[in-house]
Amino acid sequence: MSNVPVAVVTGSNKGIGFAIVRALCKQFPGDVYLTARDPGRGQKAVAKLQEEGLCALFHQLDIDDLQSIRALRDFLKEKYGGLNVLVNNAGIAFKVHDTTPFAVQAEVTLKTNFFGTRNVCTELLPLVKPYGKVVNVSSMVSSSALGGCSRELQQKFRSDTITEDELVELMTKFVEDTKKSVHEKEGWPNTAYGVSKIGVTVLSRIQARMLNEKRKGDHILLNACCPGWVRTDMAGPQATKSPDEGAETPVYLALLPSDADGPHGQFLSNKTVRTW
Ligand code: NAP
């Protein structure tokens, strides 16, 4: 078993994830795994970094596929006895003008952004080693979507006692409500991506609390963040930040020094803790 520190970035064959891997290759003292659902796209991305003189390793990971997540889990367990840095970056967004019915957009978006990310956390968080870092890439849109929720929902999502099961129930209810076309009546904002990212931010707050309760002595720091508005296939060419600039906050959180006791359980943008 290798004692080399190991970092894993989900959805990193392009966009912000790719830039996070690039930065980690330069700054993280250990093995860096670029992961992708499609091995061809993943290997191509690794080769691109190689041309830049950077050495990333590859492992397949489709966060929609529990088997794929578990294969990565078993690999990390066997080869490294765990992992040191996990960046949950993989995500999807329908384009604004996409005509796919809203209920379908809700189901598909929540499936990857919330349920997929949660499944990765369920399988990989127990493997995170003491002094490890976990970064969940959310979005400022989670904050604006929270503002668009009913007072009752806002209260639940801001609660310091909400459980993961309760959050899962709420995310499931959103999808069901869209199918019945009652989501607005039920207090939800009209954004599937926004609700999925509320899920990611709240999940991060819950997971950080759980780490405090169950693994206090392990000094693991877990946060959610927004990369900013970044020029990728998701956000388009008008966005203000380059992918490397978008990677800055996630990488800052992934490389917090081992004597740092925070941030933890926070939502950050531009390396600054934001009020939730
Ligand atoms: P992107 O260029 O579209 O890249 C998304 C990455 O996620 C791709 O590598 C994609 O793989 C991967 N992915 C999607 N579904 C996956 C799955 N089921 N399993 C594994 N990988 C999957 O988007 P981006 O702009 O870099 O976004 C990265 C993250 O930042 C997302 O979580 C996004 O919500 C968040 N974010 C972005 C912005 C922005 O302005 N760009 C702003 C706020 C937050 P494929 O190539 O196979 O599709």
CSV table of C-alpha atoms and ligand atoms in Angstrom, one decimal:
chain,number,residue,atom,x,y,z
A,1,MET,CA,0.0,0.0,0.0
A,2,SER,CA,1.3,3.4,-0.9
A,3,ASN,CA,1.9,6.1,1.7
A,4,VAL,CA,1.8,8.8,-0.9
A,5,PRO,CA,-0.9,11.5,-0.3
A,6,VAL,CA,-3.7,11.3,-2.9
A,7,ALA,CA,-6.2,13.8,-4.3
A,8,VAL,CA,-9.2,13.1,-6.4
A,9,VAL,CA,-11.2,15.5,-8.5
A,10,THR,CA,-14.6,14.5,-10.0
A,11,GLY,CA,-15.7,15.6,-13.5
A,12,SER,CA,-12.2,16.8,-14.3
A,13,ASN,CA,-11.7,16.1,-18.0
A,14,LYS,CA,-12.6,19.7,-18.8
A,15,GLY,CA,-13.7,23.0,-17.4
A,16,ILE,CA,-13.1,24.0,-13.8
A,17,GLY,CA,-12.3,20.4,-12.7
A,18,PHE,CA,-9.5,20.2,-15.3
A,19,ALA,CA,-8.1,23.5,-14.0
A,20,ILE,CA,-8.3,22.2,-10.4
A,21,VAL,CA,-6.3,19.1,-11.4
A,22,ARG,CA,-3.8,21.3,-13.2
A,23,ALA,CA,-3.3,23.4,-10.1
A,24,LEU,CA,-3.1,20.4,-7.8
A,25,CYS,CA,-0.5,18.8,-10.1
A,26,LYS,CA,1.6,21.9,-9.5
A,27,GLN,CA,1.0,22.3,-5.7
A,28,PHE,CA,-0.2,19.1,-4.1
A,29,PRO,CA,2.6,16.9,-2.8
A,30,GLY,CA,1.2,13.5,-3.9
A,31,ASP,CA,-0.7,11.7,-6.6
A,32,VAL,CA,-3.5,13.6,-8.3
A,33,TYR,CA,-6.4,11.7,-10.0
A,34,LEU,CA,-8.2,13.3,-12.9
A,35,THR,CA,-11.5,11.4,-13.2
A,36,ALA,CA,-14.0,11.3,-15.9
A,37,ARG,CA,-17.1,9.3,-16.8
A,38,ASP,CA,-15.8,8.7,-20.2
A,39,PRO,CA,-12.3,7.1,-20.2
A,40,GLY,CA,-11.5,8.4,-23.7
A,41,ARG,CA,-12.1,12.0,-22.7
A,42,GLY,CA,-10.3,11.4,-19.4
A,43,GLN,CA,-7.2,10.0,-21.0
A,44,LYS,CA,-7.1,12.8,-23.5
A,45,ALA,CA,-7.2,15.4,-20.7
A,46,VAL,CA,-4.3,13.6,-18.9
A,47,ALA,CA,-2.3,13.7,-22.2
A,48,LYS,CA,-3.0,17.4,-22.5
A,49,LEU,CA,-1.6,18.0,-19.0
A,50,GLN,CA,1.4,15.8,-19.9
A,51,GLU,CA,2.1,18.2,-22.8
A,52,GLU,CA,2.3,20.9,-20.1
A,53,GLY,CA,4.8,18.9,-18.2
A,54,LEU,CA,2.3,17.9,-15.5
A,55,CYS,CA,1.6,14.4,-14.3
A,56,ALA,CA,-2.0,13.5,-13.4
A,57,LEU,CA,-3.2,9.9,-13.0
A,58,PHE,CA,-6.5,8.7,-14.4
A,59,HIS,CA,-9.4,6.8,-12.9
A,60,GLN,CA,-12.9,6.4,-14.4
A,61,LEU,CA,-15.7,7.9,-12.3
A,62,ASP,CA,-19.4,8.4,-13.3
A,63,ILE,CA,-21.0,10.0,-10.2
A,64,ASP,CA,-24.4,8.8,-11.6
A,65,ASP,CA,-23.3,5.2,-11.3
A,66,LEU,CA,-22.9,3.6,-7.9
A,67,GLN,CA,-20.8,0.8,-9.2
A,68,SER,CA,-18.4,3.2,-10.7
A,69,ILE,CA,-18.1,5.1,-7.4
A,70,ARG,CA,-17.6,1.9,-5.5
A,71,ALA,CA,-14.9,0.8,-7.9
A,72,LEU,CA,-13.0,4.0,-7.3
A,73,ARG,CA,-13.6,3.6,-3.5
A,74,ASP,CA,-12.1,0.0,-3.6
A,75,PHE,CA,-9.2,1.2,-5.7
A,76,LEU,CA,-8.3,4.0,-3.3
A,77,LYS,CA,-8.7,1.8,-0.3
A,78,GLU,CA,-6.4,-0.9,-1.7
A,79,LYS,CA,-3.8,1.3,-3.3
A,80,TYR,CA,-3.6,4.2,-0.7
A,81,GLY,CA,-5.6,3.0,2.3
A,82,GLY,CA,-7.8,6.1,1.8
A,83,LEU,CA,-7.5,9.5,0.4
A,84,ASN,CA,-6.4,13.0,1.5
A,85,VAL,CA,-8.2,15.4,-0.8
A,86,LEU,CA,-11.6,15.0,-2.5
A,87,VAL,CA,-13.0,17.7,-4.8
A,88,ASN,CA,-16.6,17.1,-5.8
A,89,ASN,CA,-16.7,19.2,-8.9
A,90,ALA,CA,-18.8,17.2,-11.4
A,91,GLY,CA,-22.0,18.8,-12.3
A,92,ILE,CA,-24.5,19.6,-15.1
A,93,ALA,CA,-26.8,22.4,-16.0
A,94,PHE,CA,-29.4,22.7,-18.7
A,95,LYS,CA,-29.0,25.7,-20.9
A,96,VAL,CA,-31.5,28.6,-20.2
A,97,HIS,CA,-33.3,28.1,-23.5
A,98,ASP,CA,-33.5,24.3,-23.4
A,99,THR,CA,-37.0,23.2,-24.0
A,100,THR,CA,-36.8,19.9,-22.1
A,101,PRO,CA,-39.8,19.9,-19.7
A,102,PHE,CA,-39.0,21.4,-16.3
A,103,ALA,CA,-39.9,18.2,-14.4
A,104,VAL,CA,-37.3,16.3,-16.5
A,105,GLN,CA,-34.7,19.0,-16.0
A,106,ALA,CA,-35.4,18.8,-12.3
A,107,GLU,CA,-35.0,15.0,-12.1
A,108,VAL,CA,-31.9,14.9,-14.3
A,109,THR,CA,-30.2,17.9,-12.6
A,110,LEU,CA,-30.8,16.7,-9.1
A,111,LYS,CA,-29.7,13.2,-10.0
A,112,THR,CA,-26.2,14.3,-10.8
A,113,ASN,CA,-25.6,17.5,-8.9
A,114,PHE,CA,-27.2,16.4,-5.6
A,115,PHE,CA,-27.8,12.6,-5.5
A,116,GLY,CA,-24.6,11.8,-7.4
A,117,THR,CA,-22.5,14.1,-5.3
A,118,ARG,CA,-24.1,12.6,-2.2
A,119,ASN,CA,-23.3,9.1,-3.3
A,120,VAL,CA,-19.7,10.0,-3.8
A,121,CYS,CA,-19.6,11.5,-0.3
A,122,THR,CA,-21.3,8.4,1.2
A,123,GLU,CA,-18.7,6.1,-0.3
A,124,LEU,CA,-15.6,8.2,-0.1
A,125,LEU,CA,-15.9,10.4,3.1
A,126,PRO,CA,-15.2,7.4,5.4
A,127,LEU,CA,-11.9,6.9,3.5
A,128,VAL,CA,-10.7,10.5,4.0
A,129,LYS,CA,-7.6,10.5,6.2
A,130,PRO,CA,-6.9,12.7,9.2
A,131,TYR,CA,-6.1,16.3,8.1
A,132,GLY,CA,-7.9,15.6,4.8
A,133,LYS,CA,-9.8,18.2,2.9
A,134,VAL,CA,-13.2,17.9,1.1
A,135,VAL,CA,-14.4,20.6,-1.3
A,136,ASN,CA,-17.9,20.5,-2.7
A,137,VAL,CA,-18.3,22.8,-5.7
A,138,SER,CA,-21.6,24.5,-5.3
A,139,SER,CA,-22.6,27.9,-6.7
A,140,MET,CA,-23.7,31.4,-5.7
A,141,VAL,CA,-26.9,30.3,-7.4
A,142,SER,CA,-27.5,28.2,-4.3
A,143,SER,CA,-27.8,31.4,-2.3
A,144,SER,CA,-30.0,33.2,-4.8
A,145,ALA,CA,-32.2,30.1,-5.1
A,146,LEU,CA,-32.4,29.9,-1.3
A,147,GLY,CA,-33.7,33.5,-1.3
A,148,GLY,CA,-36.4,32.4,-3.8
A,149,CYS,CA,-37.7,29.6,-1.4
A,150,SER,CA,-40.6,30.1,0.9
A,151,ARG,CA,-39.8,31.2,4.5
A,152,GLU,CA,-40.5,27.7,5.7
A,153,LEU,CA,-38.1,26.1,3.2
A,154,GLN,CA,-35.5,28.8,3.9
A,155,GLN,CA,-35.7,28.0,7.6
A,156,LYS,CA,-35.2,24.3,7.0
A,157,PHE,CA,-32.2,24.8,4.6
A,158,ARG,CA,-30.6,27.2,7.1
A,159,SER,CA,-31.2,25.0,10.1
A,160,ASP,CA,-28.3,23.8,12.2
A,161,THR,CA,-30.1,20.6,13.0
A,162,ILE,CA,-31.4,19.4,9.6
A,163,THR,CA,-30.3,15.8,9.0
A,164,GLU,CA,-29.1,14.3,5.7
A,165,ASP,CA,-32.2,12.2,5.5
A,166,GLU,CA,-34.4,15.3,5.9
A,167,LEU,CA,-32.4,17.0,3.1
A,168,VAL,CA,-32.8,14.0,0.8
A,169,GLU,CA,-36.5,14.0,1.5
A,170,LEU,CA,-36.7,17.7,0.6
A,171,MET,CA,-34.7,17.2,-2.6
A,172,THR,CA,-36.9,14.2,-3.6
A,173,LYS,CA,-40.0,16.3,-2.8
A,174,PHE,CA,-38.8,19.1,-5.2
A,175,VAL,CA,-38.5,16.6,-8.0
A,176,GLU,CA,-41.9,15.1,-7.2
A,177,ASP,CA,-43.5,18.6,-6.9
A,178,THR,CA,-42.2,19.5,-10.4
A,179,LYS,CA,-43.8,16.4,-11.8
A,180,LYS,CA,-47.2,17.5,-10.4
A,181,SER,CA,-46.5,21.1,-11.4
A,182,VAL,CA,-47.0,22.3,-7.8
A,183,HIS,CA,-43.4,23.2,-7.0
A,184,GLU,CA,-44.0,27.0,-7.0
A,185,LYS,CA,-47.1,26.5,-4.8
A,186,GLU,CA,-45.0,24.4,-2.5
A,187,GLY,CA,-42.5,27.2,-2.0
A,188,TRP,CA,-39.8,26.2,-4.5
A,189,PRO,CA,-37.9,28.6,-6.8
A,190,ASN,CA,-38.2,28.0,-10.5
A,191,THR,CA,-34.6,26.7,-10.9
A,192,ALA,CA,-33.6,23.1,-10.9
A,193,TYR,CA,-29.9,23.9,-11.0
A,194,GLY,CA,-30.4,26.3,-8.1
A,195,VAL,CA,-32.3,23.8,-6.0
A,196,SER,CA,-29.6,21.1,-6.8
A,197,LYS,CA,-26.9,23.5,-5.5
A,198,ILE,CA,-28.9,24.4,-2.4
A,199,GLY,CA,-28.7,20.6,-1.8
A,200,VAL,CA,-24.9,20.6,-2.3
A,201,THR,CA,-24.4,23.6,0.1
A,202,VAL,CA,-26.7,22.2,2.8
A,203,LEU,CA,-25.2,18.7,2.4
A,204,SER,CA,-21.8,20.2,3.0
A,205,ARG,CA,-23.0,22.0,6.2
A,206,ILE,CA,-24.5,18.7,7.5
A,207,GLN,CA,-21.4,16.6,6.6
A,208,ALA,CA,-19.1,19.1,8.4
A,209,ARG,CA,-21.3,18.8,11.5
A,210,MET,CA,-21.2,15.0,11.3
A,211,LEU,CA,-17.4,15.2,11.1
A,212,ASN,CA,-17.4,17.4,14.2
A,213,GLU,CA,-19.6,14.9,16.0
A,214,LYS,CA,-18.0,11.6,14.8
A,215,ARG,CA,-14.4,12.3,13.9
A,216,LYS,CA,-13.5,15.4,15.9
A,217,GLY,CA,-9.9,14.4,16.4
A,218,ASP,CA,-9.3,13.9,12.7
A,219,HIS,CA,-9.1,17.6,11.8
A,220,ILE,CA,-10.8,17.1,8.4
A,221,LEU,CA,-12.0,20.3,6.8
A,222,LEU,CA,-15.0,20.2,4.5
A,223,ASN,CA,-16.5,23.2,2.7
A,224,ALA,CA,-18.7,24.2,-0.2
A,225,CYS,CA,-17.7,26.9,-2.6
A,226,CYS,CA,-18.6,28.8,-5.7
A,227,PRO,CA,-15.9,29.0,-8.3
A,228,GLY,CA,-17.3,32.3,-9.7
A,229,TRP,CA,-18.7,32.8,-13.2
A,230,VAL,CA,-16.3,30.8,-15.3
A,231,ARG,CA,-15.8,30.4,-19.1
A,232,THR,CA,-16.6,26.7,-19.6
A,233,ASP,CA,-19.0,24.7,-21.7
A,234,MET,CA,-21.5,25.1,-18.9
A,235,ALA,CA,-21.4,28.9,-18.5
A,236,GLY,CA,-20.2,29.9,-22.0
A,237,PRO,CA,-17.7,32.4,-23.3
A,238,GLN,CA,-19.1,35.6,-21.8
A,239,ALA,CA,-18.3,34.5,-18.3
A,240,THR,CA,-15.8,36.7,-16.4
A,241,LYS,CA,-13.2,34.1,-15.1
A,242,SER,CA,-10.9,31.8,-16.9
A,243,PRO,CA,-11.0,28.1,-15.7
A,244,ASP,CA,-7.7,28.6,-13.9
A,245,GLU,CA,-9.2,31.6,-12.0
A,246,GLY,CA,-12.3,29.5,-11.3
A,247,ALA,CA,-10.1,26.8,-9.7
A,248,GLU,CA,-8.6,29.2,-7.2
A,249,THR,CA,-11.1,29.0,-4.4
A,250,PRO,CA,-11.6,25.2,-4.7
A,251,VAL,CA,-7.8,24.7,-4.7
A,252,TYR,CA,-7.4,27.1,-1.8
A,253,LEU,CA,-9.8,24.9,0.2
A,254,ALA,CA,-8.2,21.7,-1.0
A,255,LEU,CA,-4.8,22.9,0.2
A,256,LEU,CA,-5.6,24.5,3.5
A,257,PRO,CA,-2.6,24.0,5.8
A,258,SER,CA,-2.7,21.1,8.3
A,259,ASP,CA,-2.6,23.5,11.2
A,260,ALA,CA,-5.7,25.4,10.0
A,261,ASP,CA,-8.8,24.8,12.0
A,262,GLY,CA,-11.1,26.5,9.5
A,263,PRO,CA,-12.9,27.3,7.4
A,264,HIS,CA,-15.0,24.2,8.0
A,265,GLY,CA,-18.7,23.7,7.1
A,266,GLN,CA,-18.8,27.0,5.3
A,267,PHE,CA,-19.8,28.3,1.9
A,268,LEU,CA,-17.1,30.4,0.2
A,269,SER,CA,-16.6,32.4,-2.9
A,270,ASN,CA,-13.4,34.3,-3.8
A,271,LYS,CA,-11.8,32.6,-0.8
A,272,THR,CA,-14.2,34.4,1.5
A,273,VAL,CA,-16.8,32.8,3.8
A,274,ARG,CA,-20.3,33.9,2.8
A,275,THR,CA,-23.4,34.1,5.0
A,276,TRP,CA,-25.8,31.2,4.2
B,1,NAP,P1,-18.3,21.8,-17.5
B,1,NAP,O1,-17.3,22.5,-18.3
B,1,NAP,O2,-19.6,21.5,-18.2
B,1,NAP,O3,-17.7,20.5,-16.9
B,1,NAP,C1,-18.5,19.6,-16.1
B,1,NAP,C2,-17.7,18.4,-15.8
B,1,NAP,O4,-18.5,17.5,-15.0
B,1,NAP,C3,-17.3,17.6,-17.1
B,1,NAP,O5,-16.0,17.0,-16.9
B,1,NAP,C4,-18.4,16.6,-17.1
B,1,NAP,O6,-18.0,15.4,-17.9
B,1,NAP,C5,-18.5,16.3,-15.7
B,1,NAP,N1,-19.7,15.5,-15.3
B,1,NAP,C6,-21.0,15.7,-15.6
B,1,NAP,N2,-21.8,14.7,-15.2
B,1,NAP,C7,-20.9,13.8,-14.7
B,1,NAP,C8,-21.1,12.5,-14.1
B,1,NAP,N3,-22.3,12.0,-14.0
B,1,NAP,N4,-20.1,11.9,-13.6
B,1,NAP,C9,-18.8,12.4,-13.7
B,1,NAP,N5,-18.6,13.5,-14.3
B,1,NAP,C10,-19.6,14.3,-14.8
B,1,NAP,O7,-18.7,22.7,-16.2
B,1,NAP,P2,-17.9,23.6,-15.3
B,1,NAP,O8,-18.3,25.0,-15.6
B,1,NAP,O9,-16.4,23.3,-15.3
B,1,NAP,O10,-18.5,23.2,-13.9
B,1,NAP,C11,-17.8,22.5,-12.9
B,1,NAP,C12,-18.6,22.7,-11.6
B,1,NAP,O11,-18.6,24.1,-11.2
B,1,NAP,C13,-20.0,22.2,-11.6
B,1,NAP,O12,-20.4,21.6,-10.4
B,1,NAP,C14,-20.8,23.5,-11.8
B,1,NAP,O13,-22.1,23.4,-11.4
B,1,NAP,C15,-20.0,24.5,-11.0
B,1,NAP,N6,-20.1,25.9,-11.3
B,1,NAP,C16,-19.7,26.4,-12.5
B,1,NAP,C17,-19.9,27.8,-12.7
B,1,NAP,C18,-19.4,28.4,-14.0
B,1,NAP,O14,-19.6,29.6,-14.2
B,1,NAP,N7,-18.9,27.6,-15.0
B,1,NAP,C19,-20.4,28.6,-11.7
B,1,NAP,C20,-20.8,28.1,-10.5
B,1,NAP,C21,-20.6,26.7,-10.3
B,1,NAP,P3,-18.4,15.2,-19.5
B,1,NAP,O15,-17.3,15.9,-20.2
B,1,NAP,O16,-18.3,13.7,-19.6
B,1,NAP,O17,-19.7,15.8,-19.7
